[in-house]
PDB file of C-alpha atoms in Angstrom:
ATOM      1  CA  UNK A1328     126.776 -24.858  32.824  1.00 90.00           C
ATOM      2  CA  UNK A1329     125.646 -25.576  28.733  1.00 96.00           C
ATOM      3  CA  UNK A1330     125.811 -24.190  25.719  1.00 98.00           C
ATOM      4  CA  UNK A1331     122.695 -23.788  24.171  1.00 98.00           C
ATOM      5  CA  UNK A1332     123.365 -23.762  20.854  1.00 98.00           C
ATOM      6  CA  UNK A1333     120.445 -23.183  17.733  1.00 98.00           C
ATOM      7  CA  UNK A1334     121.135 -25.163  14.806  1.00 97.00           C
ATOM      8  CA  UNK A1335     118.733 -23.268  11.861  1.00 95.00           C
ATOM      9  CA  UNK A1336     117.537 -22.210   8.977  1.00 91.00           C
ATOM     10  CA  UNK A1337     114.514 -20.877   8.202  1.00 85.00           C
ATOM     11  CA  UNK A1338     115.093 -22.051   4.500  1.00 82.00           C
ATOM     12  CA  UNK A1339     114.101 -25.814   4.898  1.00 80.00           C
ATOM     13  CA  UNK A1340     115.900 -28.915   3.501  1.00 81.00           C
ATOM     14  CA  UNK A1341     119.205 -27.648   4.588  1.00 83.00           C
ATOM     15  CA  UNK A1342     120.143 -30.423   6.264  1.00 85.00           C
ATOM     16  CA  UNK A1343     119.647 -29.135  10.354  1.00 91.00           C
ATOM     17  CA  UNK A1344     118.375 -32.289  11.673  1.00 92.00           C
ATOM     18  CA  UNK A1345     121.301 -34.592  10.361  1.00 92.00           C
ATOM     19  CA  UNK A1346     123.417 -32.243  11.377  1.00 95.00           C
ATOM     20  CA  UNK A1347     122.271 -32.057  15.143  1.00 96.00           C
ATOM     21  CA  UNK A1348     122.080 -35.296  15.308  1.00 95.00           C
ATOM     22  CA  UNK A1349     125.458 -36.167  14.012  1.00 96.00           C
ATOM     23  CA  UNK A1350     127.391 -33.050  16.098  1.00 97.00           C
ATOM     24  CA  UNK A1351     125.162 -34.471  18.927  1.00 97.00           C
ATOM     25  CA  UNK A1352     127.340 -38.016  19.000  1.00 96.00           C
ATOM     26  CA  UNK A1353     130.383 -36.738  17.897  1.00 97.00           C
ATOM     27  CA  UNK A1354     130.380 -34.049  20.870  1.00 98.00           C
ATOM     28  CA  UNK A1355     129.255 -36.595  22.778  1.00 97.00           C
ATOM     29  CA  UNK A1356     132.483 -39.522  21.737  1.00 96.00           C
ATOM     30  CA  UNK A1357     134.387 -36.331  22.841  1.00 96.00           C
ATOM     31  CA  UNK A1358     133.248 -36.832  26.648  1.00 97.00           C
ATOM     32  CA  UNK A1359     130.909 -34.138  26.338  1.00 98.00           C
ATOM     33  CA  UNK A1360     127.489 -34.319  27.791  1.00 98.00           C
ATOM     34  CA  UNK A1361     125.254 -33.705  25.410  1.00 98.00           C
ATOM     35  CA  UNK A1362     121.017 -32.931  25.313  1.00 98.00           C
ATOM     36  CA  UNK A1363     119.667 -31.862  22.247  1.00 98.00           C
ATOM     37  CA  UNK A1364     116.027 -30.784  21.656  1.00 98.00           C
ATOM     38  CA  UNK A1365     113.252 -31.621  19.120  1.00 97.00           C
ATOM     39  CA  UNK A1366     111.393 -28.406  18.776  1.00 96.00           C
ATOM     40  CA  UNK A1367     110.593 -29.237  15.501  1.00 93.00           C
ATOM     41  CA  UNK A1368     107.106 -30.524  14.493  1.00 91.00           C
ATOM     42  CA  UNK A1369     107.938 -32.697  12.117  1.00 90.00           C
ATOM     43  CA  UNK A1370     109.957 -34.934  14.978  1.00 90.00           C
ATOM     44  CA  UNK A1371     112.902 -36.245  11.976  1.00 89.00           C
ATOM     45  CA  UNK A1372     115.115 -35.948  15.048  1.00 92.00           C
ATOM     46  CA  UNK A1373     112.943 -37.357  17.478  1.00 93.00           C
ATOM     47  CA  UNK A1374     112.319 -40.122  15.539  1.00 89.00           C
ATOM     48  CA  UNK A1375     116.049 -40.794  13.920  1.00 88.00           C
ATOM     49  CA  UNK A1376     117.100 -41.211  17.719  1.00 89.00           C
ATOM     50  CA  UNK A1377     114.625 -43.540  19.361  1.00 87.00           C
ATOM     51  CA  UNK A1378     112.507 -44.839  16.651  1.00 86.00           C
ATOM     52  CA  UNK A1379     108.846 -45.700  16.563  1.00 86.00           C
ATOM     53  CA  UNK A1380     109.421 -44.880  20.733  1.00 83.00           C
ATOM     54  CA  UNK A1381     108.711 -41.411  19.946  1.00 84.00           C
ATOM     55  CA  UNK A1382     104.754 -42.859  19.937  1.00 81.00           C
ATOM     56  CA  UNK A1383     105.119 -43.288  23.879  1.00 85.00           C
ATOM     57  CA  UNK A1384     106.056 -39.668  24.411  1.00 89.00           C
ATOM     58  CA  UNK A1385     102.568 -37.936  23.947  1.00 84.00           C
ATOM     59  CA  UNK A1386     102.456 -36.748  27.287  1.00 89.00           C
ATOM     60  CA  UNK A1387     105.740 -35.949  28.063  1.00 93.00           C
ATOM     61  CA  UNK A1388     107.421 -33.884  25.131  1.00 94.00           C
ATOM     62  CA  UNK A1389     109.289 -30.571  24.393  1.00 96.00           C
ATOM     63  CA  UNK A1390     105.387 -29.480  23.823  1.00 94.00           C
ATOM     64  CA  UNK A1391     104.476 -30.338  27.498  1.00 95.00           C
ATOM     65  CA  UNK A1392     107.438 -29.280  28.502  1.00 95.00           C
ATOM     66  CA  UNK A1393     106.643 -25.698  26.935  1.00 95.00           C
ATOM     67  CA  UNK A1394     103.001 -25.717  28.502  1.00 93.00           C
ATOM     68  CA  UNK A1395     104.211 -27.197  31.893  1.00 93.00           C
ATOM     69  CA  UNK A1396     102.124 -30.285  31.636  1.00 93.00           C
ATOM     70  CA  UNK A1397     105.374 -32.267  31.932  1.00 93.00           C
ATOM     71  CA  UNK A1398     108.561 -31.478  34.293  1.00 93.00           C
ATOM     72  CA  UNK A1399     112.052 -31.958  32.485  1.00 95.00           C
ATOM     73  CA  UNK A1400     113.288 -34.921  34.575  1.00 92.00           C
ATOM     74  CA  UNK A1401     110.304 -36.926  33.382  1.00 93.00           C
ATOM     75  CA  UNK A1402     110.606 -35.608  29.680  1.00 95.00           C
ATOM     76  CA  UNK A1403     114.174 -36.213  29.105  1.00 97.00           C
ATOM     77  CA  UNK A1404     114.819 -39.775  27.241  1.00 96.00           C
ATOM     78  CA  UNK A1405     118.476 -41.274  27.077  1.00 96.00           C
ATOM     79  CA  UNK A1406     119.977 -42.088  23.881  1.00 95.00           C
ATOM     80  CA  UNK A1407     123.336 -43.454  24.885  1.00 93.00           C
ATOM     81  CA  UNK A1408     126.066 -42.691  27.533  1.00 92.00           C
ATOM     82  CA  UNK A1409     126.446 -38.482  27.547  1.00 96.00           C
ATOM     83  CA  UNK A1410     123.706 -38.396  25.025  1.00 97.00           C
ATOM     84  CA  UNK A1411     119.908 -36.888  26.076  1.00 98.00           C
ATOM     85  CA  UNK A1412     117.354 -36.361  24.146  1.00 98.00           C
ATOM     86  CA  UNK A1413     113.717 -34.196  24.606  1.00 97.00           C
ATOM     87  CA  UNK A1414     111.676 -35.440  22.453  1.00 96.00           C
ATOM     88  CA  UNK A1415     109.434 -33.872  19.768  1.00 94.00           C
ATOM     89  CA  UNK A1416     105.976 -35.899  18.926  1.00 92.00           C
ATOM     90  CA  UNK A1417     103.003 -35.327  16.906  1.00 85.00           C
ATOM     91  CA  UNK A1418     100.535 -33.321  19.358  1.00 85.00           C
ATOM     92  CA  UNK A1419     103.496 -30.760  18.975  1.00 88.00           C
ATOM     93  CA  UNK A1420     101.748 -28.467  15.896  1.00 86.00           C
ATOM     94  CA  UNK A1421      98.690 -28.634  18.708  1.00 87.00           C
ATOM     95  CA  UNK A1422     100.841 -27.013  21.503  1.00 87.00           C
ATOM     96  CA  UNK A1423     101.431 -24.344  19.045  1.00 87.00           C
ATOM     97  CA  UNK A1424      98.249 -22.785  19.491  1.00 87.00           C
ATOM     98  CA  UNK A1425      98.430 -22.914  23.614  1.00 90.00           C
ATOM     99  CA  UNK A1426     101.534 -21.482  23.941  1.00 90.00           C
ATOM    100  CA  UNK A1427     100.943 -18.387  21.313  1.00 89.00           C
ATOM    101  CA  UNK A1428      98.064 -17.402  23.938  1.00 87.00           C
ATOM    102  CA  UNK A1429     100.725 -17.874  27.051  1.00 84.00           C
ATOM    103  CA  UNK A1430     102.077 -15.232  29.190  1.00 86.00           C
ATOM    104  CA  UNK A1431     105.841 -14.562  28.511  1.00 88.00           C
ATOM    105  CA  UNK A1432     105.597 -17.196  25.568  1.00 93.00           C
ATOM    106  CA  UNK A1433     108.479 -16.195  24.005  1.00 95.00           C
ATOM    107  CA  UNK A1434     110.526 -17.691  27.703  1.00 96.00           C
ATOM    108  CA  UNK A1435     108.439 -21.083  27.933  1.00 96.00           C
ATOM    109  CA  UNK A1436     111.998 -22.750  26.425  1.00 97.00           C
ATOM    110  CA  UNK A1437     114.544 -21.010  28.373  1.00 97.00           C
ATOM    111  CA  UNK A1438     112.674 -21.526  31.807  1.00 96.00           C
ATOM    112  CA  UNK A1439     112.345 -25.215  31.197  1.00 96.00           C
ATOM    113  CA  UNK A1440     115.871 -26.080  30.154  1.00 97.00           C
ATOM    114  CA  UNK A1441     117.018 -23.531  33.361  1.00 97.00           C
ATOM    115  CA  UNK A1442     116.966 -26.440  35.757  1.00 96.00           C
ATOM    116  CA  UNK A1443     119.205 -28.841  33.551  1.00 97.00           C
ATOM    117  CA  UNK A1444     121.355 -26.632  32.099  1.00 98.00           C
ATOM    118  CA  UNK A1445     124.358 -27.450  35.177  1.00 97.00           C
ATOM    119  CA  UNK A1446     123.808 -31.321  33.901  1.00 97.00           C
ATOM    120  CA  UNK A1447     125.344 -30.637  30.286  1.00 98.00           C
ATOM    121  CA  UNK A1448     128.071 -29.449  28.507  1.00 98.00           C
ATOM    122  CA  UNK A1449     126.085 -28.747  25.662  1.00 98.00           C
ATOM    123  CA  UNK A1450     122.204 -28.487  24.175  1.00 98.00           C
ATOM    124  CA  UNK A1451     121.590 -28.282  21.062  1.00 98.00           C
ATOM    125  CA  UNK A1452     118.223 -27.356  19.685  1.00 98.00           C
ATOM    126  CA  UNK A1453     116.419 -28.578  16.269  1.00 97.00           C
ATOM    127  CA  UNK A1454     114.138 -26.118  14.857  1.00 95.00           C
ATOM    128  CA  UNK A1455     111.706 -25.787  12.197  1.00 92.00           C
ATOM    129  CA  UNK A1456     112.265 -24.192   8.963  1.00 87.00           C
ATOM    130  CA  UNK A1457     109.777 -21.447   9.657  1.00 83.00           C
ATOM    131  CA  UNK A1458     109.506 -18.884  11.501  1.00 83.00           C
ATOM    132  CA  UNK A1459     106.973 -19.139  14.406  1.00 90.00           C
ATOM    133  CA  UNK A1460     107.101 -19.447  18.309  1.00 94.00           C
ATOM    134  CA  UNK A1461     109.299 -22.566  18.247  1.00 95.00           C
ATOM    135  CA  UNK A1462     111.900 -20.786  16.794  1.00 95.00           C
ATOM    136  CA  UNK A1463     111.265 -17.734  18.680  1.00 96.00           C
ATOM    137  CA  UNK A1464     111.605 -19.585  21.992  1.00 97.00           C
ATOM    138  CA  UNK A1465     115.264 -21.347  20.529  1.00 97.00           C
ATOM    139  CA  UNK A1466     116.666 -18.309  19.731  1.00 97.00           C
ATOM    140  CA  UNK A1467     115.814 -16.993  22.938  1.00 97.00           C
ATOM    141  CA  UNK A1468     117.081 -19.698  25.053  1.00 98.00           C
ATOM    142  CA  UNK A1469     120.311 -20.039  23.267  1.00 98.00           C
ATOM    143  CA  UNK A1470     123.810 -18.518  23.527  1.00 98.00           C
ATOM    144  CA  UNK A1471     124.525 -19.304  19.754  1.00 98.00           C
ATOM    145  CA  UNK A1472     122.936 -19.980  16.998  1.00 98.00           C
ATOM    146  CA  UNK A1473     125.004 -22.561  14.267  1.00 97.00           C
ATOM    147  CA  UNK A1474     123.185 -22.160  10.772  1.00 95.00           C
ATOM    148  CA  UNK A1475     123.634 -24.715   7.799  1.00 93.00           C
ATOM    149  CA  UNK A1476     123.023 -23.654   4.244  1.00 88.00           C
ATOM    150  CA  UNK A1477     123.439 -25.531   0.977  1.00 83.00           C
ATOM    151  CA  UNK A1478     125.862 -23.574  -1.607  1.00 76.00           C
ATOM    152  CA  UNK A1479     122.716 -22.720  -4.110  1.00 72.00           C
ATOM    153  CA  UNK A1480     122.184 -19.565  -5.082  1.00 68.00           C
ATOM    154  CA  UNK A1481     118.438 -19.173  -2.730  1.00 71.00           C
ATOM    155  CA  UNK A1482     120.482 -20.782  -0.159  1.00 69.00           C
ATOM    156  CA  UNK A1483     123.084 -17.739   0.246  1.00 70.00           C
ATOM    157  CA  UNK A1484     120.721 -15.374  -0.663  1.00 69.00           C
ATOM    158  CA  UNK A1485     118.096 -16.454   2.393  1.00 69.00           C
ATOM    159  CA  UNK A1486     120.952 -15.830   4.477  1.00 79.00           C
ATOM    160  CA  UNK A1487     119.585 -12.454   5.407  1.00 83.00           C
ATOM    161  CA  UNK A1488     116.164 -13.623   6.636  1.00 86.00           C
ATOM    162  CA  UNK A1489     118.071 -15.413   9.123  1.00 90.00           C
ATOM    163  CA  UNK A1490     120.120 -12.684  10.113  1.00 92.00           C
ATOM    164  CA  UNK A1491     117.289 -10.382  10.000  1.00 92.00           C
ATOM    165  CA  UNK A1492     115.627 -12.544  13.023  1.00 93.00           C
ATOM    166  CA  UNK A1493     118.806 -12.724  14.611  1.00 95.00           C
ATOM    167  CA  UNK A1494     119.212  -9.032  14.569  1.00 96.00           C
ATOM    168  CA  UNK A1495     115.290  -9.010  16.185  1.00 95.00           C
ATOM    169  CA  UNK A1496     115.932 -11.789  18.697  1.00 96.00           C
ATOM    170  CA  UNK A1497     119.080  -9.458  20.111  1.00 97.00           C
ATOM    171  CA  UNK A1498     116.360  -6.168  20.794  1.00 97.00           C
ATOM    172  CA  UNK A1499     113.670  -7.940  21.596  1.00 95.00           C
ATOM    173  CA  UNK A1500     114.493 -11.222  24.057  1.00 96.00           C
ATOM    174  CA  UNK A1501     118.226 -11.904  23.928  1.00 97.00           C
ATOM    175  CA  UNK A1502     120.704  -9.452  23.439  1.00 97.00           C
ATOM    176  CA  UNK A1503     123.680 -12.025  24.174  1.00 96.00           C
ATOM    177  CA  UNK A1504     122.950 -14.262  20.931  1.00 98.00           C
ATOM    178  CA  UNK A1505     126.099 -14.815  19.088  1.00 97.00           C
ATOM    179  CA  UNK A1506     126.352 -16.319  15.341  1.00 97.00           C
ATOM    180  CA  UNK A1507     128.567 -19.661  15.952  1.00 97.00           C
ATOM    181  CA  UNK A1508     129.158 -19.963  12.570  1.00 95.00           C
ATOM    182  CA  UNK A1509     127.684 -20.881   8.988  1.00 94.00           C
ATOM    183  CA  UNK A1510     128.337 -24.715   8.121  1.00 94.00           C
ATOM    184  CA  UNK A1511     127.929 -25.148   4.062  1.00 89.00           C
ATOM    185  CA  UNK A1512     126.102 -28.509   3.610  1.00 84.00           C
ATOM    186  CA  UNK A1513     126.098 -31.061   1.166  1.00 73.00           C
ATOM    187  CA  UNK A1514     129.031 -29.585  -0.578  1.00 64.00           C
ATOM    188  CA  UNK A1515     130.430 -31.083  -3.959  1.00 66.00           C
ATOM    189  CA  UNK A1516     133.283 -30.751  -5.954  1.00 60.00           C
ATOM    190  CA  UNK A1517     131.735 -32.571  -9.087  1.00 56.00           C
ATOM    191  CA  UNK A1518     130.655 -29.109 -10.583  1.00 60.00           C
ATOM    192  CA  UNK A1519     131.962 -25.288 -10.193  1.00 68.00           C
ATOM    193  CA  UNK A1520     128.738 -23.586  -8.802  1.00 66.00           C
ATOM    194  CA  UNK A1521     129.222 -25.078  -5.179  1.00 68.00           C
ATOM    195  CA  UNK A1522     132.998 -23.111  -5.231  1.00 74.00           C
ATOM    196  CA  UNK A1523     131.394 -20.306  -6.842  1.00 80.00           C
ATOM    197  CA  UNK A1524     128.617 -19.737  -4.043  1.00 79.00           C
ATOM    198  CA  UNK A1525     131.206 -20.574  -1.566  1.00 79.00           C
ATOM    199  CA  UNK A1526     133.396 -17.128  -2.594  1.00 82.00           C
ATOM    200  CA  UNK A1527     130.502 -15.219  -2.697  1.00 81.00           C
ATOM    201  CA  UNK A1528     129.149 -16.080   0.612  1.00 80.00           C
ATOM    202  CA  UNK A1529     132.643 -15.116   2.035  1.00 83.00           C
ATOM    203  CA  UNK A1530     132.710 -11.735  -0.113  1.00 84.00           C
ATOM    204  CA  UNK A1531     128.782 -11.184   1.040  1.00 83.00           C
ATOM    205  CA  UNK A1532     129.450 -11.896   5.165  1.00 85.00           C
ATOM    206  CA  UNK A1533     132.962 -11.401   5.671  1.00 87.00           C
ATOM    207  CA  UNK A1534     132.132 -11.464   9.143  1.00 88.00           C
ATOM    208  CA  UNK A1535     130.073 -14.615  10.077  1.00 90.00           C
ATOM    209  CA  UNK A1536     132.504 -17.338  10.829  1.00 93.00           C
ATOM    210  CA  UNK A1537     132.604 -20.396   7.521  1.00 92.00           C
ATOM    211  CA  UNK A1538     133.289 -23.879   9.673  1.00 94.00           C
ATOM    212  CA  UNK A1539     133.523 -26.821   8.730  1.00 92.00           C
ATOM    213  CA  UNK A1540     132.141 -28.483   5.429  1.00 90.00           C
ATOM    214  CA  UNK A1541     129.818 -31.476   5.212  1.00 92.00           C
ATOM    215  CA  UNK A1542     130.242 -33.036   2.000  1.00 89.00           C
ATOM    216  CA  UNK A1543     127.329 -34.716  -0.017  1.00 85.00           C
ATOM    217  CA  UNK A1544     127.377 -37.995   0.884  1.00 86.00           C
ATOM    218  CA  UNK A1545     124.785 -41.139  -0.014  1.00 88.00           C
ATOM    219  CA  UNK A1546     126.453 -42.529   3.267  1.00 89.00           C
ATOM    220  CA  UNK A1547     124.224 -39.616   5.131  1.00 87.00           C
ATOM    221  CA  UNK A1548     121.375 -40.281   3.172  1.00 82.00           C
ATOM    222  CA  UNK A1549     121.695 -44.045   3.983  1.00 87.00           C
ATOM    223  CA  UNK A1550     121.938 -43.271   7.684  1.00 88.00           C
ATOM    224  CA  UNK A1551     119.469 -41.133   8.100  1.00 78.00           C
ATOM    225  CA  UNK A1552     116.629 -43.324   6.702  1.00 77.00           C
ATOM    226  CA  UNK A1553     117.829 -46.054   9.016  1.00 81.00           C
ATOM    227  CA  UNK A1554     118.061 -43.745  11.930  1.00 78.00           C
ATOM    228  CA  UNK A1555     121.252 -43.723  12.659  1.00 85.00           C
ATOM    229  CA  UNK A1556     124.379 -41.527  13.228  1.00 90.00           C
ATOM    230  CA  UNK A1557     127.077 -41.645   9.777  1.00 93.00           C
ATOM    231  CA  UNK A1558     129.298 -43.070  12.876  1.00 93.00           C
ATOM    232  CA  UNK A1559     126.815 -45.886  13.164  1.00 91.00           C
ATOM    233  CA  UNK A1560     126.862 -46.444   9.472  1.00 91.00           C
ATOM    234  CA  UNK A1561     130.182 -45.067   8.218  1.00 90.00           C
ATOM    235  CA  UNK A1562     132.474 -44.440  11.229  1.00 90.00           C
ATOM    236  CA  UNK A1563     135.727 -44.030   8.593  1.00 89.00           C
ATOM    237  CA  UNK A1564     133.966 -41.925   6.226  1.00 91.00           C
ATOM    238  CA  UNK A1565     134.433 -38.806   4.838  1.00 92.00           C
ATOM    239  CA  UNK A1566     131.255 -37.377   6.301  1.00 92.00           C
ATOM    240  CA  UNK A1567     131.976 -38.792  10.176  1.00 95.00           C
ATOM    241  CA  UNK A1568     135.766 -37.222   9.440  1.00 95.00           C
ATOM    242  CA  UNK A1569     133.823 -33.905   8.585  1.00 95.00           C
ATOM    243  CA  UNK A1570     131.390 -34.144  11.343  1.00 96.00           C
ATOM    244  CA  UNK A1571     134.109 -34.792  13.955  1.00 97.00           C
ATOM    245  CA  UNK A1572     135.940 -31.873  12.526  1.00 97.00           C
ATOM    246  CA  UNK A1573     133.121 -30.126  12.820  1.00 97.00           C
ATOM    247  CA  UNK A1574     132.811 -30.711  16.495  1.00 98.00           C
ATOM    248  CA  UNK A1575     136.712 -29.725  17.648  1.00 97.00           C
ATOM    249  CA  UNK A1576     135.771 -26.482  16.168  1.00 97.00           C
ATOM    250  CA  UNK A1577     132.643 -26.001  17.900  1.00 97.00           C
ATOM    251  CA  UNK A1578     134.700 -26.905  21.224  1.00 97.00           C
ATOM    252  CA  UNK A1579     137.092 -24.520  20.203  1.00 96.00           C
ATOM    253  CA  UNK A1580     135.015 -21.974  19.619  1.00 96.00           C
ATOM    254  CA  UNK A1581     132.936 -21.691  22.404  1.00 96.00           C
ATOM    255  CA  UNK A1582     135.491 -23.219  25.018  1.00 94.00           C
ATOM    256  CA  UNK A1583     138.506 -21.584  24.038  1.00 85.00           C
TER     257      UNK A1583
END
């Protein structure tokens, strides 16, 4: 049975969609089978996996999906071997609207992925940096939630707001949701502040588990534009080495 796992952040330009996508392949060379999910409007994911294909997914999406116009065997797109993929697209901000005025909208996720979930090892979920029913219905589906940050000083502060929804999710629609752990993005050494947030987000959540850093890399940037993973572009670089770190924690975590 999968992991659903949450990456986000409702502060945006964190970096959650490069790292899906890059845990994504690197749990995935691992043997793990992997589907992640676009719920994000903005389809970056989407769009870094299959390209201008995303165009021939209007009626078969994670939207659909959430307003049962689509079933999940006919929405789910392979990537490459142990590597799925539901796809976001642009009629997504339209589906908004429908499934707000839904009964038991906060579920439309969770019931959808239900009949998969024995297929995978592990889904992970893009979100939006808002909050708003997508992320809502992620956090409610999920079993953890893994939240990047960059190591500015809004960055640790809008820590809370996540764990503030967090906290709500629990009482309201999923009292199992666990915090996998915080993942400081973009990190570099060129300049003190970085170390200096770094110590004070320890000192401020002792508590919430600090994994593995992604450094700042123009390989990443490079990637992503061409839409592919940094093992695609830079398979002996530092950021692949950090993102496959990355993953044997994950698999240590929540396997054991």
């Amino acid at each position: 049975m999968a992991v659903v796992i949450s990456v986000a952040n409702q502060k945006g330009g964190v970096g959650k969609t490069t790292l899906t996508m890059n845990l994504a392949y690197a749990l995935s060379a691992m043997g793990r089978r992997v589907l992640v999910v676009d719920i994000d409007p903005q389809f970056n994911l989407t769009f870094g996996l299959i390209g201008m294909d995303v165009l021939q997914h209007g009626d078969s999406n994670v939207g659909t999906l959430m307003t049962r116009e689509s079933d999940i065997e006919g929405t789910i797109v392979e990537v490459r071997e142990n590597l799925h993929l539901i796809p976001s697209h642009l009629n997504l901000s339209a589906k908004e609207i429908e499934i707000i005025n839904t009964y038991n909208r906060e579920r439309r996720l969770e019931k959808a992925l239900l009949p998969v979930l024995p297929d995978y090892d592990y889904v992970l979920i893009d979100n939006p940096p808002s909050m708003g029913i997508f992320l809502v219905n992620s956090l409610t589906a999920s079993d953890y939630v893994l939240i990047p940050l960059e190591l500015s000083y809004f960055g640790v502060i809008g820590m809370q707001l996540m764990f503030n929804l967090m906290r709500m999710i629990r009482q309201e629609t999923n009292e199992n949701l666990k915090l996998l752990g915080l993942v400081p993005n973009k990190f570099t050494r060129q300049t003190k502040v970085p170390k200096m947030r770094l110590k004070e987000l320890k000192e401020t959540y002792p508590d919430a588990p600090i994994l593995t850093t992604i450094p700042k890399a123009i390989a990443l940037e490079k990637a992503q534009s061409q839409g592919v993973s940094i093992f695609e572009f830079e398979g002996d670089g530092r950021a692949a080495k950090a993102f496959s770190k990355l993953a044997r924690e994950v698999v240590e975590l929540v396997e054991g």
